[in-house]
Each structure stands twice: as structure tokens, then as C-alpha cells.
mmCIF file of C-alpha atoms in Angstrom:
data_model
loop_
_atom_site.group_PDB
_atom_site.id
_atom_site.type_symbol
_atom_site.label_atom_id
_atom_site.label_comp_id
_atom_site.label_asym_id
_atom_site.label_seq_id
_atom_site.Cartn_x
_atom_site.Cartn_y
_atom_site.Cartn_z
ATOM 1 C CA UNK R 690 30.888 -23.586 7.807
ATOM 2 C CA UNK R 691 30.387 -26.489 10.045
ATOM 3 C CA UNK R 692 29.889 -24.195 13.328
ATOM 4 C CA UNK R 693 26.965 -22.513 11.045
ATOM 5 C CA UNK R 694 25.486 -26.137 10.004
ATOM 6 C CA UNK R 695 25.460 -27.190 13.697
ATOM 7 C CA UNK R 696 24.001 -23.765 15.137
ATOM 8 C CA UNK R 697 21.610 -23.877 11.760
ATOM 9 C CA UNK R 698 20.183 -27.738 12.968
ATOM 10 C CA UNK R 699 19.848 -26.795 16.627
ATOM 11 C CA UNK R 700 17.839 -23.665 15.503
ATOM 12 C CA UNK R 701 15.873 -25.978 13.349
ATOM 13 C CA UNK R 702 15.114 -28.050 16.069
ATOM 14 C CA UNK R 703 14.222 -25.854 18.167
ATOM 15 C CA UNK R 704 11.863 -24.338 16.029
ATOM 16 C CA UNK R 705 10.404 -27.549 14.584
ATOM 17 C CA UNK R 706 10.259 -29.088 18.867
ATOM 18 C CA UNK R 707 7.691 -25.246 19.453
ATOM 19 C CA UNK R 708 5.870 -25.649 16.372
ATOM 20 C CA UNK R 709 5.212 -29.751 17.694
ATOM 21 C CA UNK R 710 4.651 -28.583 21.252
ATOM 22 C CA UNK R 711 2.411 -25.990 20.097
ATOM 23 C CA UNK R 712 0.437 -28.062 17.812
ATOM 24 C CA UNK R 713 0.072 -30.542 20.215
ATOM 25 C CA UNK R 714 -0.977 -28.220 23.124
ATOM 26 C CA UNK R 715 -4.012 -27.624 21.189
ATOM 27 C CA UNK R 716 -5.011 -30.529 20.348
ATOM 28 C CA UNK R 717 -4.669 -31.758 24.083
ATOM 29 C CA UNK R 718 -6.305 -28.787 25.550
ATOM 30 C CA UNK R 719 -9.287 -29.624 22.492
ATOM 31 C CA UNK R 720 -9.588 -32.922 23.452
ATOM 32 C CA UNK R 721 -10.102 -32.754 26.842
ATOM 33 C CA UNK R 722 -12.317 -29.646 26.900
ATOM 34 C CA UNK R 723 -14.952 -29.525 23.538
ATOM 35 C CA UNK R 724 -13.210 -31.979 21.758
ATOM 36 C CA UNK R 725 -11.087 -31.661 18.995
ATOM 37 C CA UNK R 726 -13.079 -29.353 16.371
ATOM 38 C CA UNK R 727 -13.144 -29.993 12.203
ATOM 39 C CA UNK R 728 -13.577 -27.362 9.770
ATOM 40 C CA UNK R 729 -14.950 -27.645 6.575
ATOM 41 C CA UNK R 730 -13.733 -25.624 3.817
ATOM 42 C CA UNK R 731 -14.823 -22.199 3.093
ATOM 43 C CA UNK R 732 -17.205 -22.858 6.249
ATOM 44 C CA UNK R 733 -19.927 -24.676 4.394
ATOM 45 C CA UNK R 734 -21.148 -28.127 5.352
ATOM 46 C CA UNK R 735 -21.136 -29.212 2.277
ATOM 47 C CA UNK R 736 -17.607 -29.064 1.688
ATOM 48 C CA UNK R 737 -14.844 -31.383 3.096
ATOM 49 C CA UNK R 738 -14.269 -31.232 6.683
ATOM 50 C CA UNK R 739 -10.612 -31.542 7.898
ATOM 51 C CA UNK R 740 -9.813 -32.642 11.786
ATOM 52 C CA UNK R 741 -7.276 -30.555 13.473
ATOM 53 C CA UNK R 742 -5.730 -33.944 14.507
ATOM 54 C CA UNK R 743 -4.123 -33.742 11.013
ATOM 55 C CA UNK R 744 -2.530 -30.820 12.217
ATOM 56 C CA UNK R 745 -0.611 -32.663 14.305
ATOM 57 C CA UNK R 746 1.103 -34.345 11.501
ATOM 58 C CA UNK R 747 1.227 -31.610 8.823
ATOM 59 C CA UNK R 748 2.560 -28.876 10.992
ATOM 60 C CA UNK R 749 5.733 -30.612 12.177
ATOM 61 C CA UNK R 750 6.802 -32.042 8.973
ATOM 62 C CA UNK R 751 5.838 -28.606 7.361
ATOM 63 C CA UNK R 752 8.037 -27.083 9.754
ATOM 64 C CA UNK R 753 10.372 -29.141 9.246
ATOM 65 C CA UNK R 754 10.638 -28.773 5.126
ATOM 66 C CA UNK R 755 10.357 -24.981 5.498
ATOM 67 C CA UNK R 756 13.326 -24.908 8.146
ATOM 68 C CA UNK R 757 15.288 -26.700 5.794
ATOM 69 C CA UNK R 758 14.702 -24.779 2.950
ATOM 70 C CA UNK R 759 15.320 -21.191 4.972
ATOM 71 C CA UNK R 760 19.056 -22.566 5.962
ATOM 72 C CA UNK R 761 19.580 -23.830 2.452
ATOM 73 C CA UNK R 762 18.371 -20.183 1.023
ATOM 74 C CA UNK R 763 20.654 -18.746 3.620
ATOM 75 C CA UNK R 764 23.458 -21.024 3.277
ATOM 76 C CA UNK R 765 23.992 -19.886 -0.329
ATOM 77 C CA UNK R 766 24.166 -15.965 0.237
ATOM 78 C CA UNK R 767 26.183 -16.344 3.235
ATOM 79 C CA UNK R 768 27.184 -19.451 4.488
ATOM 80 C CA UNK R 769 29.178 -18.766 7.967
ATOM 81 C CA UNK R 770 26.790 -16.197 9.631
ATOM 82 C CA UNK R 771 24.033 -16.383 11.846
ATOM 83 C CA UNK R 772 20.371 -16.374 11.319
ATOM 84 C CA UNK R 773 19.595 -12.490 9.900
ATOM 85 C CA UNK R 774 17.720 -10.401 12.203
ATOM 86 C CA UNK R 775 15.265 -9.890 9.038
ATOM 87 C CA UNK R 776 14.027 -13.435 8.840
ATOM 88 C CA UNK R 777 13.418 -14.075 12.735
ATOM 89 C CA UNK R 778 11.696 -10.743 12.020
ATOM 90 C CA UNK R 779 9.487 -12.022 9.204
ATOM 91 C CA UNK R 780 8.304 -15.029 10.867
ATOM 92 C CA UNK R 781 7.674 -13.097 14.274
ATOM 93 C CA UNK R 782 5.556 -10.312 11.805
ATOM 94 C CA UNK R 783 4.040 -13.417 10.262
ATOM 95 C CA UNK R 784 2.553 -15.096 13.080
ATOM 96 C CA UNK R 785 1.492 -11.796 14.937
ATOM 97 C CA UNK R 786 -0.529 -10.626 11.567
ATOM 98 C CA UNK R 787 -1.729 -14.610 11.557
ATOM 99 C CA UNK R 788 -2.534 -14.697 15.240
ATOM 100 C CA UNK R 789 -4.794 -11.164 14.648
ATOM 101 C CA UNK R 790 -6.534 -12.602 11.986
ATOM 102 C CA UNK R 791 -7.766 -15.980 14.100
ATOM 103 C CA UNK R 792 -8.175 -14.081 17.285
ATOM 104 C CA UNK R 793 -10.362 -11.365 15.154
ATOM 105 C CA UNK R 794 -12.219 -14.353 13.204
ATOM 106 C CA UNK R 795 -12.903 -15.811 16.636
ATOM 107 C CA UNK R 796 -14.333 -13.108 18.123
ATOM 108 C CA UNK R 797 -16.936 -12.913 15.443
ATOM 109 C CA UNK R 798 -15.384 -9.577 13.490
ATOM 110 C CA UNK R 799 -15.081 -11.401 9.886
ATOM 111 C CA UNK R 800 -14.459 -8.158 7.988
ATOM 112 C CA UNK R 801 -10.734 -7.732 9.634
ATOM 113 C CA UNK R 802 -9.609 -11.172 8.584
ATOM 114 C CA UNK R 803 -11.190 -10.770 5.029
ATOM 115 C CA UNK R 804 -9.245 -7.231 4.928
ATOM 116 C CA UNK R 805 -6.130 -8.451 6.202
ATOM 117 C CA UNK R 806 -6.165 -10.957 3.840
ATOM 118 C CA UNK R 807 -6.665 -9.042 0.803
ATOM 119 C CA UNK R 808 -3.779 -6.771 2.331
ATOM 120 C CA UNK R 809 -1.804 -9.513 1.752
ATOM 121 C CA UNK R 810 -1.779 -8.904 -2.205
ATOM 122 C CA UNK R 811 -0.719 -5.440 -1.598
ATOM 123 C CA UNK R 812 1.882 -6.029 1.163
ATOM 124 C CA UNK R 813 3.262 -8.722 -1.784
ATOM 125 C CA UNK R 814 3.996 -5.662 -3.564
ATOM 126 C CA UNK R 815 6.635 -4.424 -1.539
ATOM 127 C CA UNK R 816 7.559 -7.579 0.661
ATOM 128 C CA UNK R 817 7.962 -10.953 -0.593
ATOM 129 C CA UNK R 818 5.205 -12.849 1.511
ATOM 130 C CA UNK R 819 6.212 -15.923 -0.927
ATOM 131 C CA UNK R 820 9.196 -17.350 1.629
ATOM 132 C CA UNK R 821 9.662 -19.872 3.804
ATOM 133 C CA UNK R 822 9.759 -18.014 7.393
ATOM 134 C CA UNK R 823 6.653 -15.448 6.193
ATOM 135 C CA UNK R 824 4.328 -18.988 5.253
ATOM 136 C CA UNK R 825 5.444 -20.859 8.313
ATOM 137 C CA UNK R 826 4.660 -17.721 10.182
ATOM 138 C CA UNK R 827 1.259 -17.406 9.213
ATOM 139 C CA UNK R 828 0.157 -20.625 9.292
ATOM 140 C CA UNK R 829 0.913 -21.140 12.644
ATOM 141 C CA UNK R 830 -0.651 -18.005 13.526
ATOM 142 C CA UNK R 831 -4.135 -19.391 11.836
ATOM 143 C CA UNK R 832 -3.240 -22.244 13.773
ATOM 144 C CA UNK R 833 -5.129 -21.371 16.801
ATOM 145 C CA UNK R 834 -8.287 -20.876 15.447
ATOM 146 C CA UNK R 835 -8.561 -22.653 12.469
ATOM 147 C CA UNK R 836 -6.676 -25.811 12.786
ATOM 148 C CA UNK R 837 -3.436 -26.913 10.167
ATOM 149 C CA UNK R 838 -4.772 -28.002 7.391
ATOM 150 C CA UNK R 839 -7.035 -25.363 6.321
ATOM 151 C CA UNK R 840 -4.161 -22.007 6.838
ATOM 152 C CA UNK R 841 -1.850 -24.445 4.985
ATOM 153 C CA UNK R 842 -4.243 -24.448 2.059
ATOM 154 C CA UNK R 843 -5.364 -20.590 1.921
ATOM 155 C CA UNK R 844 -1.281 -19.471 2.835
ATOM 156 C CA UNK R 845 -0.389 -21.813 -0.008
ATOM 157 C CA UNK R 846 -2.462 -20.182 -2.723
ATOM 158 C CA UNK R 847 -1.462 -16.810 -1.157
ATOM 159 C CA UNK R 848 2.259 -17.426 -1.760
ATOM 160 C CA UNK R 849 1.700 -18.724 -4.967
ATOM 161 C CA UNK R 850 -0.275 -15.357 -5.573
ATOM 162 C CA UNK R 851 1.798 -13.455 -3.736
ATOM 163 C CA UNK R 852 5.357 -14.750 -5.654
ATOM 164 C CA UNK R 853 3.779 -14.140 -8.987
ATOM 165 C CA UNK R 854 2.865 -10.341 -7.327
ATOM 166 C CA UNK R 855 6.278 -9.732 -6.451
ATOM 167 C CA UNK R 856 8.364 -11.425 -9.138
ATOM 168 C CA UNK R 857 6.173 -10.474 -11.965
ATOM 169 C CA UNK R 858 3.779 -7.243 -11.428
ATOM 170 C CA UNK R 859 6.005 -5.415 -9.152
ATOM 171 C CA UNK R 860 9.099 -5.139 -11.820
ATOM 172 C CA UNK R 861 6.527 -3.730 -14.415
ATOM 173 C CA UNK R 862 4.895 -1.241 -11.911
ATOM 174 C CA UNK R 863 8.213 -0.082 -11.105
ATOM 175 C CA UNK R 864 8.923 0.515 -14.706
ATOM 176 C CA UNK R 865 5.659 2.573 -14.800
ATOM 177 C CA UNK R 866 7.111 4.773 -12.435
ATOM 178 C CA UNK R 867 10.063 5.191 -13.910
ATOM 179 C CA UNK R 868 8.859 6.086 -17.225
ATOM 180 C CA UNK R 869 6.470 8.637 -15.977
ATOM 181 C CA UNK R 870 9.141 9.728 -13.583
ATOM 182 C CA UNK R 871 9.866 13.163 -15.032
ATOM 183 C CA UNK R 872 13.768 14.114 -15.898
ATOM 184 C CA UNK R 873 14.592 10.225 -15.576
ATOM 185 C CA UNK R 874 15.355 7.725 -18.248
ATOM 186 C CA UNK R 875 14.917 4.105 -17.155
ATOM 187 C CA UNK R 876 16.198 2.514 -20.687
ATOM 188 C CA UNK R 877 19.820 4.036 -19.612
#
């Protein structure tokens, strides 16, 4: 149990030291090129604005909190293995589908984003988008393009959305099936 605690911190630091780096890479390359953007929410002036230079903050302590909870999750199932292939997995699928939808919002195709959003809901069918490695994922994926505040807001209310999708509709939908399963009794 100890070896697992001390290989568990160093691959929370590790992770937490490239989420910093990365955050901070931005913001440095920002600054000294256009400056450091702020986005207002749903892209209307109107609404608040939020400097990436939060970012900089949020992401590291977010990364932080979600690294913590991930080992404590994993700690209970199995407490002297290593990391499971499936959520190094996760958070690589994570940030690839976040890093598509910035680098597709960037290039000025707003439909794909706003599709691979909504996919989301469906994907929380079948996958539970609700944990730790899947959010940190994403939002660092958004990162890129829209800053740290803003992806921590929208992945937020879609794992909140997403939990109550895959703890709550998904049992009953598999009922469904089940009861119109010919030949099969699900009340056995």
C-alpha cells in the first residue's frame, strides 16, 4: 500500500507540474504575442468576461483536487495496483475530443463543437463522462482555445448532466429493453 501511495503522489505530480506548465505556456506565449485574451460568456459582450490569467490559478488547483479524488476512487477498489490502463485512457480520449472541439471552434466551424457537445449526452449513456480523469480531460483540451474558466463552467454542468444521464436514465432505458426483449424476463 505505501509503494502505491508513493507511485500514486509522483503520478499526481506529474500530472498536476503538465497541467501548470501547460497553462502557463499559454499564457506566456499570449502575453507576449496578442496579449492575454478574455472571453465573455456565451460570447456576448454583455455577459461577464473572464481573463485566461485566472486560468492560471484554477487549472492547477483543479488538477490538483481531481488527481486526488481519482487515487482516492482507485484506492478503494484496489488499493496496491497501478494506475488502470482505462483511466489514462479516459483522460487521453478526453482531451483529444476537447482539443477537436477548440481547434474546430477556432477555425471558425461552430457546428462541430455544438455537435460534439450535444454528443456528449449520448456518449453519457454508455460511458460515464461524470469522473474525475474524463472532466480534467476535457477541460484542458478547451483549454487552448477558450481559456480555464469558461470549459470549467460548461464541463461542470455537463458532468452534472451527464451523472444524472448515466446513474438515472440509463438504468430505466435498460429496463425498457429488457422488458420488450422477447423470451426474457427482467423481474427474475
Amino acid at each position: 500500500v505505501w509503494h502505491y501511495k508513493r507511485m500514486a503522489l509522483r503520478t499526481r505530480l506529474l500530472i498536476v507540474g503538465g497541467v501548470t506548465l501547460y497553462v502557463w505556456a499559454l499564457l506566456v506565449w499570449d502575453y507576449f504575442h496578442k496579449g492575454v485574451p478574455v472571453h465573455h460568456f456565451l460570447a456576448r459582450e454583455d455577459m461577464p468576461a473572464f481573463s485566461n490569467w485566472w486560468g492560471g490559478l484554477l487549472l492547477p488547483l483543479l488538477a490538483a483536487f481531481v488527481t486526488y479524488r481519482v487515487q482516492q476512487r482507485l484506492a478503494t477498489t484496489n488499493p496496491e495496483t497501478e494506475i488502470p490502463t482505462s483511466v489514462i485512457l479516459t483522460f487521453l480520449s478526453a482531451l483529444v475530443y476537447g482539443g477537436t472541439i477548440a481547434f474546430c471552434f477556432s477555425l471558425g466551424v461552430e457546428d462541430v463543437p455544438f455537435y460534439m457537445l450535444v454528443a456528449l449526452m449520448a456518449l453519457s449513456l454508455f460511458f460515464p463522462i461524470y469522473r474525475g480523469e474524463f472532466f480534467l480531460g476535457l477541460i484542458v483540451g478547451l483549454t487552448y482555445t477558450f481559456g480555464g474558466v469558461l470549459p470549467t463552467i460548461v464541463v461542470s454542468l455537463l458532468c452534472v448532466i451527464g451523472w444524472f444521464t448515466h446513474k438515472l436514465v440509463r438504468p430505466v432505458q435498460l429496463l425498457l429493453v429488457l422488458l420488450m426483449a422477447p423470451g426474457l424476463d427482467p423481474l427474475v
